[in-house]
Amino acid sequence: MKFLNILTLSLSVLVTTNLYAQEKAPAAPNGIELPKGYQNWRVISSSHRTDHHSLRVILGNDIAIKAAREEKTNPWPEGAILAKMVWKEGELESWNNAIVPEDFVHAEFMIKDSKKYNKTGGWGFARWVGLNQKPFGDDENFVQGCFGCHTPVKNNDWVYTIPSKFPKTR
Amino acid sequence: MKFLNILTLSLSVLVTTNLYAQEKAPAAPNGIELPKGYQNWRVISSSHRTDHHSLRVILGNDIAIKAAREEKTNPWPEGAILAKMVWKEGELESWNNAIVPEDFVHAEFMIKDSKKYNKTGGWGFARWVGLNQKPFGDDENFVQGCFGCHTPVKNNDWVYTIPSKFPKTR
């Protein structure tokens, strides 16, 4: 019986591994690795960029989620990682007034490490494009584009996202 | 040292419990209990209802997430729970063309149990309103409203949401 339990557990691990962690994506040009398993992180917020015609969900690692739920995000704590997942906007066929995600565009990340990334506001930036997660940028200078675009929100610790309010009841 | 470790662990558990599971919400008029910890579930999709002026994130329990990622959602498997979290739409001050969540409206649920809920397409419906999670509906007949509104998507197992595509790379 104990053997069967261990066998079942091993099989579950194998199945989960196959489903959620296939090929490893190459690192970004600045050396940042794609955060493992970010697709399973919890929600910080969402948005609809009407100028970019895309829908976004902003996820966070455990450190970021704790900070978001406690409303302690200016500054965000060391080790926080924000993941913005972006899809092109589409119209839901069964409800025309619902704008919904269609093709996956990219996943982009901000990694808080004040010492390591002190030249870019204490944040490491990286982006992987498409469902096959191709690293964005020809060389490490791509981060100047990210950093420049985030300068207007310098006073919000360089972050555009405002965490959504979540009910605390269980 | 061991005592200190145990003390630290106990304190962490206490803090986590306080943060994420405060008061228990009352059951819905049809007896359905608010699924515990749904705020920490993973993402299935998101949407922007331009007619209802609200942004939505659709979360799922483990059974629902597995089905969504494997694209096996017509029908959804027994035990799947879908949680739709709804916020009023607002404009991001720092980026005017970004529509973002403002006040929390409600969390609504579909619970798949073909036997228990055979009168409503195999789904149990329930909704809790506001950050204090007040159960929606005067009596159990409120589900007729939910079920009626979902009738146009009968052929999609009564579900409007189409799971978003997620990269499989790690």
PDB file of C-alpha atoms in Angstrom, chain A residues 15 18-25 34-43 45-52 55-57 59 62 65-67 69-70 85 87 92-102 104 107 130-133 149 152-153 159-162 164-170, chain B residues 15 18-25 34-43 45-52 55-57 59 62 65-67 69-70 85 87 92-102 104 107 130-133 149 152-153 159-162 164-170:
ATOM      1  CA  VAL A  15       2.689  14.317 -15.199  1.00  0.00           C
ATOM      2  CA  ASN A  18       5.437  17.390 -18.338  1.00  0.00           C
ATOM      3  CA  LEU A  19       2.461  19.702 -18.326  1.00  0.00           C
ATOM      4  CA  TYR A  20       3.899  22.827 -16.818  1.00  0.00           C
ATOM      5  CA  ALA A  21       7.633  22.780 -17.452  1.00  0.00           C
ATOM      6  CA  GLN A  22       8.622  21.720 -20.916  1.00  0.00           C
ATOM      7  CA  GLU A  23      11.532  23.339 -22.767  1.00  0.00           C
ATOM      8  CA  LYS A  24      13.679  25.850 -20.935  1.00  0.00           C
ATOM      9  CA  ALA A  25      13.661  29.324 -22.538  1.00  0.00           C
ATOM     10  CA  LEU A  34      12.888  33.301 -17.193  1.00  0.00           C
ATOM     11  CA  PRO A  35      11.400  32.885 -13.676  1.00  0.00           C
ATOM     12  CA  LYS A  36      10.408  29.245 -13.362  1.00  0.00           C
ATOM     13  CA  GLY A  37       6.709  28.482 -13.053  1.00  0.00           C
ATOM     14  CA  TYR A  38       5.559  32.105 -13.196  1.00  0.00           C
ATOM     15  CA  GLN A  39       2.450  30.918 -15.075  1.00  0.00           C
ATOM     16  CA  ASN A  40       1.270  29.544 -11.731  1.00  0.00           C
ATOM     17  CA  TRP A  41       1.823  32.716  -9.702  1.00  0.00           C
ATOM     18  CA  ARG A  42      -1.067  34.554  -8.055  1.00  0.00           C
ATOM     19  CA  VAL A  43      -2.804  37.693  -9.314  1.00  0.00           C
ATOM     20  CA  SER A  45      -3.979  43.070 -10.956  1.00  0.00           C
ATOM     21  CA  SER A  46      -5.187  43.231 -14.566  1.00  0.00           C
ATOM     22  CA  SER A  47      -5.595  45.880 -17.238  1.00  0.00           C
ATOM     23  CA  HIS A  48      -6.845  46.680 -20.741  1.00  0.00           C
ATOM     24  CA  ARG A  49      -4.482  48.881 -22.779  1.00  0.00           C
ATOM     25  CA  THR A  50      -6.864  50.465 -25.291  1.00  0.00           C
ATOM     26  CA  ASP A  51      -3.920  52.130 -27.108  1.00  0.00           C
ATOM     27  CA  HIS A  52      -1.999  48.836 -27.435  1.00  0.00           C
ATOM     28  CA  LEU A  55      -5.324  42.651 -22.165  1.00  0.00           C
ATOM     29  CA  ARG A  56      -2.902  42.116 -19.289  1.00  0.00           C
ATOM     30  CA  VAL A  57      -2.746  40.112 -16.110  1.00  0.00           C
ATOM     31  CA  LEU A  59       1.149  38.169 -11.439  1.00  0.00           C
ATOM     32  CA  ASP A  62       5.195  34.983  -3.092  1.00  0.00           C
ATOM     33  CA  ILE A  65       1.895  38.877  -3.411  1.00  0.00           C
ATOM     34  CA  LYS A  66       2.485  39.296   0.324  1.00  0.00           C
ATOM     35  CA  ALA A  67       3.476  42.948  -0.243  1.00  0.00           C
ATOM     36  CA  ARG A  69      -2.059  42.074  -0.133  1.00  0.00           C
ATOM     37  CA  GLU A  70      -0.554  44.029   2.776  1.00  0.00           C
ATOM     38  CA  MET A  85       1.329  38.625 -19.185  1.00  0.00           C
ATOM     39  CA  TRP A  87      -2.533  39.009 -24.900  1.00  0.00           C
ATOM     40  CA  LEU A  92     -15.986  37.228 -27.116  1.00  0.00           C
ATOM     41  CA  GLU A  93     -18.250  35.668 -29.739  1.00  0.00           C
ATOM     42  CA  SER A  94     -20.897  34.741 -27.169  1.00  0.00           C
ATOM     43  CA  TRP A  95     -20.963  38.204 -25.540  1.00  0.00           C
ATOM     44  CA  ASN A  96     -19.998  40.997 -27.948  1.00  0.00           C
ATOM     45  CA  ASN A  97     -19.334  43.596 -25.272  1.00  0.00           C
ATOM     46  CA  ALA A  98     -16.688  41.480 -23.574  1.00  0.00           C
ATOM     47  CA  ILE A  99     -13.088  42.167 -24.616  1.00  0.00           C
ATOM     48  CA  VAL A 100     -11.069  38.997 -24.008  1.00  0.00           C
ATOM     49  CA  PRO A 101      -7.474  37.726 -24.496  1.00  0.00           C
ATOM     50  CA  GLU A 102      -6.635  36.219 -27.899  1.00  0.00           C
ATOM     51  CA  PHE A 104      -0.383  35.598 -26.455  1.00  0.00           C
ATOM     52  CA  ALA A 107       5.522  38.009 -20.634  1.00  0.00           C
ATOM     53  CA  GLY A 130       5.319  34.651 -27.842  1.00  0.00           C
ATOM     54  CA  LEU A 131       4.187  31.229 -26.695  1.00  0.00           C
ATOM     55  CA  ASN A 132       7.692  29.911 -27.449  1.00  0.00           C
ATOM     56  CA  GLN A 133       9.171  32.601 -25.152  1.00  0.00           C
ATOM     57  CA  CYS A 149       9.210  54.026 -20.277  1.00  0.00           C
ATOM     58  CA  PRO A 152       7.088  58.679 -15.261  1.00  0.00           C
ATOM     59  CA  VAL A 153       6.292  56.334 -12.332  1.00  0.00           C
ATOM     60  CA  VAL A 159       5.915  50.445 -11.192  1.00  0.00           C
ATOM     61  CA  TYR A 160       2.733  51.278 -13.146  1.00  0.00           C
ATOM     62  CA  THR A 161       0.616  48.518 -11.591  1.00  0.00           C
ATOM     63  CA  ILE A 162      -1.571  49.365  -8.603  1.00  0.00           C
ATOM     64  CA  SER A 164      -6.225  45.252  -7.028  1.00  0.00           C
ATOM     65  CA  LYS A 165      -8.221  45.027  -3.803  1.00  0.00           C
ATOM     66  CA  PHE A 166      -8.997  41.459  -2.772  1.00  0.00           C
ATOM     67  CA  PRO A 167     -11.593  40.397  -0.160  1.00  0.00           C
ATOM     68  CA  LYS A 168      -9.956  39.092   2.998  1.00  0.00           C
ATOM     69  CA  THR A 169     -12.853  36.861   4.066  1.00  0.00           C
ATOM     70  CA  ARG A 170     -12.459  33.154   3.546  1.00  0.00           C
TER      71      ARG A 170
ATOM     72  CA  VAL B  15       0.627  35.865  10.325  1.00  0.00           C
ATOM     73  CA  ASN B  18      -4.435  36.554   9.756  1.00  0.00           C
ATOM     74  CA  LEU B  19      -3.657  37.977   6.339  1.00  0.00           C
ATOM     75  CA  TYR B  20      -5.505  35.632   4.080  1.00  0.00           C
ATOM     76  CA  ALA B  21      -8.321  34.120   6.079  1.00  0.00           C
ATOM     77  CA  GLN B  22     -10.103  36.501   8.371  1.00  0.00           C
ATOM     78  CA  GLU B  23     -13.855  36.360   8.908  1.00  0.00           C
ATOM     79  CA  LYS B  24     -15.822  33.538   7.344  1.00  0.00           C
ATOM     80  CA  ALA B  25     -18.472  34.737   4.876  1.00  0.00           C
ATOM     81  CA  LEU B  34     -17.558  30.526  -0.260  1.00  0.00           C
ATOM     82  CA  PRO B  35     -14.636  28.431  -1.585  1.00  0.00           C
ATOM     83  CA  LYS B  36     -11.804  28.870   0.910  1.00  0.00           C
ATOM     84  CA  GLY B  37      -8.702  30.677  -0.318  1.00  0.00           C
ATOM     85  CA  TYR B  38     -10.001  31.284  -3.856  1.00  0.00           C
ATOM     86  CA  GLN B  39      -8.094  34.611  -3.842  1.00  0.00           C
ATOM     87  CA  ASN B  40      -4.935  32.531  -4.174  1.00  0.00           C
ATOM     88  CA  TRP B  41      -6.097  30.414  -7.116  1.00  0.00           C
ATOM     89  CA  ARG B  42      -4.344  30.557 -10.477  1.00  0.00           C
ATOM     90  CA  VAL B  43      -5.508  32.426 -13.589  1.00  0.00           C
ATOM     91  CA  SER B  45      -8.445  34.216 -18.174  1.00  0.00           C
ATOM     92  CA  SER B  46      -9.440  37.880 -17.895  1.00  0.00           C
ATOM     93  CA  SER B  47     -11.908  40.229 -19.572  1.00  0.00           C
ATOM     94  CA  HIS B  48     -13.162  43.791 -19.872  1.00  0.00           C
ATOM     95  CA  ARG B  49     -16.961  44.103 -20.017  1.00  0.00           C
ATOM     96  CA  THR B  50     -17.408  47.440 -21.794  1.00  0.00           C
ATOM     97  CA  ASP B  51     -21.215  47.260 -21.259  1.00  0.00           C
ATOM     98  CA  HIS B  52     -20.873  46.614 -17.504  1.00  0.00           C
ATOM     99  CA  LEU B  55     -12.661  44.308 -15.396  1.00  0.00           C
ATOM    100  CA  ARG B  56     -12.653  40.605 -14.577  1.00  0.00           C
ATOM    101  CA  VAL B  57     -10.122  37.961 -13.706  1.00  0.00           C
ATOM    102  CA  LEU B  59      -9.470  32.006 -11.502  1.00  0.00           C
ATOM    103  CA  ASP B  62      -6.484  22.950  -9.205  1.00  0.00           C
ATOM    104  CA  ILE B  65      -6.518  24.874 -13.949  1.00  0.00           C
ATOM    105  CA  LYS B  66      -5.353  21.401 -15.044  1.00  0.00           C
ATOM    106  CA  ALA B  67      -8.306  21.175 -17.460  1.00  0.00           C
ATOM    107  CA  ARG B  69      -4.001  24.183 -19.410  1.00  0.00           C
ATOM    108  CA  GLU B  70      -4.713  20.839 -21.126  1.00  0.00           C
ATOM    109  CA  MET B  85     -13.570  38.330  -9.665  1.00  0.00           C
ATOM    110  CA  TRP B  87     -13.876  45.199 -10.266  1.00  0.00           C
ATOM    111  CA  LEU B  92      -4.757  54.555 -14.616  1.00  0.00           C
ATOM    112  CA  GLU B  93      -3.605  58.046 -13.684  1.00  0.00           C
ATOM    113  CA  SER B  94      -0.058  57.416 -14.891  1.00  0.00           C
ATOM    114  CA  TRP B  95      -1.161  55.928 -18.259  1.00  0.00           C
ATOM    115  CA  ASN B  96      -4.492  57.299 -19.461  1.00  0.00           C
ATOM    116  CA  ASN B  97      -5.094  54.592 -22.038  1.00  0.00           C
ATOM    117  CA  ALA B  98      -4.940  51.808 -19.473  1.00  0.00           C
ATOM    118  CA  ILE B  99      -8.275  50.674 -18.026  1.00  0.00           C
ATOM    119  CA  VAL B 100      -7.615  49.178 -14.588  1.00  0.00           C
ATOM    120  CA  PRO B 101      -9.600  47.667 -11.684  1.00  0.00           C
ATOM    121  CA  GLU B 102     -10.965  50.099  -9.079  1.00  0.00           C
ATOM    122  CA  PHE B 104     -14.220  45.471  -5.986  1.00  0.00           C
ATOM    123  CA  ALA B 107     -16.784  37.264  -6.752  1.00  0.00           C
ATOM    124  CA  GLY B 130     -18.242  43.513  -2.079  1.00  0.00           C
ATOM    125  CA  LEU B 131     -15.042  43.317  -0.082  1.00  0.00           C
ATOM    126  CA  ASN B 132     -17.082  42.082   2.897  1.00  0.00           C
ATOM    127  CA  GLN B 133     -18.448  39.236   0.725  1.00  0.00           C
ATOM    128  CA  CYS B 149     -27.946  34.245 -18.451  1.00  0.00           C
ATOM    129  CA  PRO B 152     -26.656  31.041 -24.707  1.00  0.00           C
ATOM    130  CA  VAL B 153     -23.410  29.148 -23.948  1.00  0.00           C
ATOM    131  CA  VAL B 159     -19.375  28.643 -19.528  1.00  0.00           C
ATOM    132  CA  TYR B 160     -18.597  31.995 -21.204  1.00  0.00           C
ATOM    133  CA  THR B 161     -14.888  31.985 -20.348  1.00  0.00           C
ATOM    134  CA  ILE B 162     -12.421  30.668 -22.913  1.00  0.00           C
ATOM    135  CA  SER B 164      -6.228  32.086 -22.166  1.00  0.00           C
ATOM    136  CA  LYS B 165      -3.191  30.514 -23.813  1.00  0.00           C
ATOM    137  CA  PHE B 166      -0.193  30.212 -21.497  1.00  0.00           C
ATOM    138  CA  PRO B 167       3.416  29.510 -22.585  1.00  0.00           C
ATOM    139  CA  LYS B 168       4.532  26.038 -21.585  1.00  0.00           C
ATOM    140  CA  THR B 169       8.234  26.830 -21.384  1.00  0.00           C
ATOM    141  CA  ARG B 170       9.772  27.200 -17.956  1.00  0.00           C
TER     142      ARG B 170
END
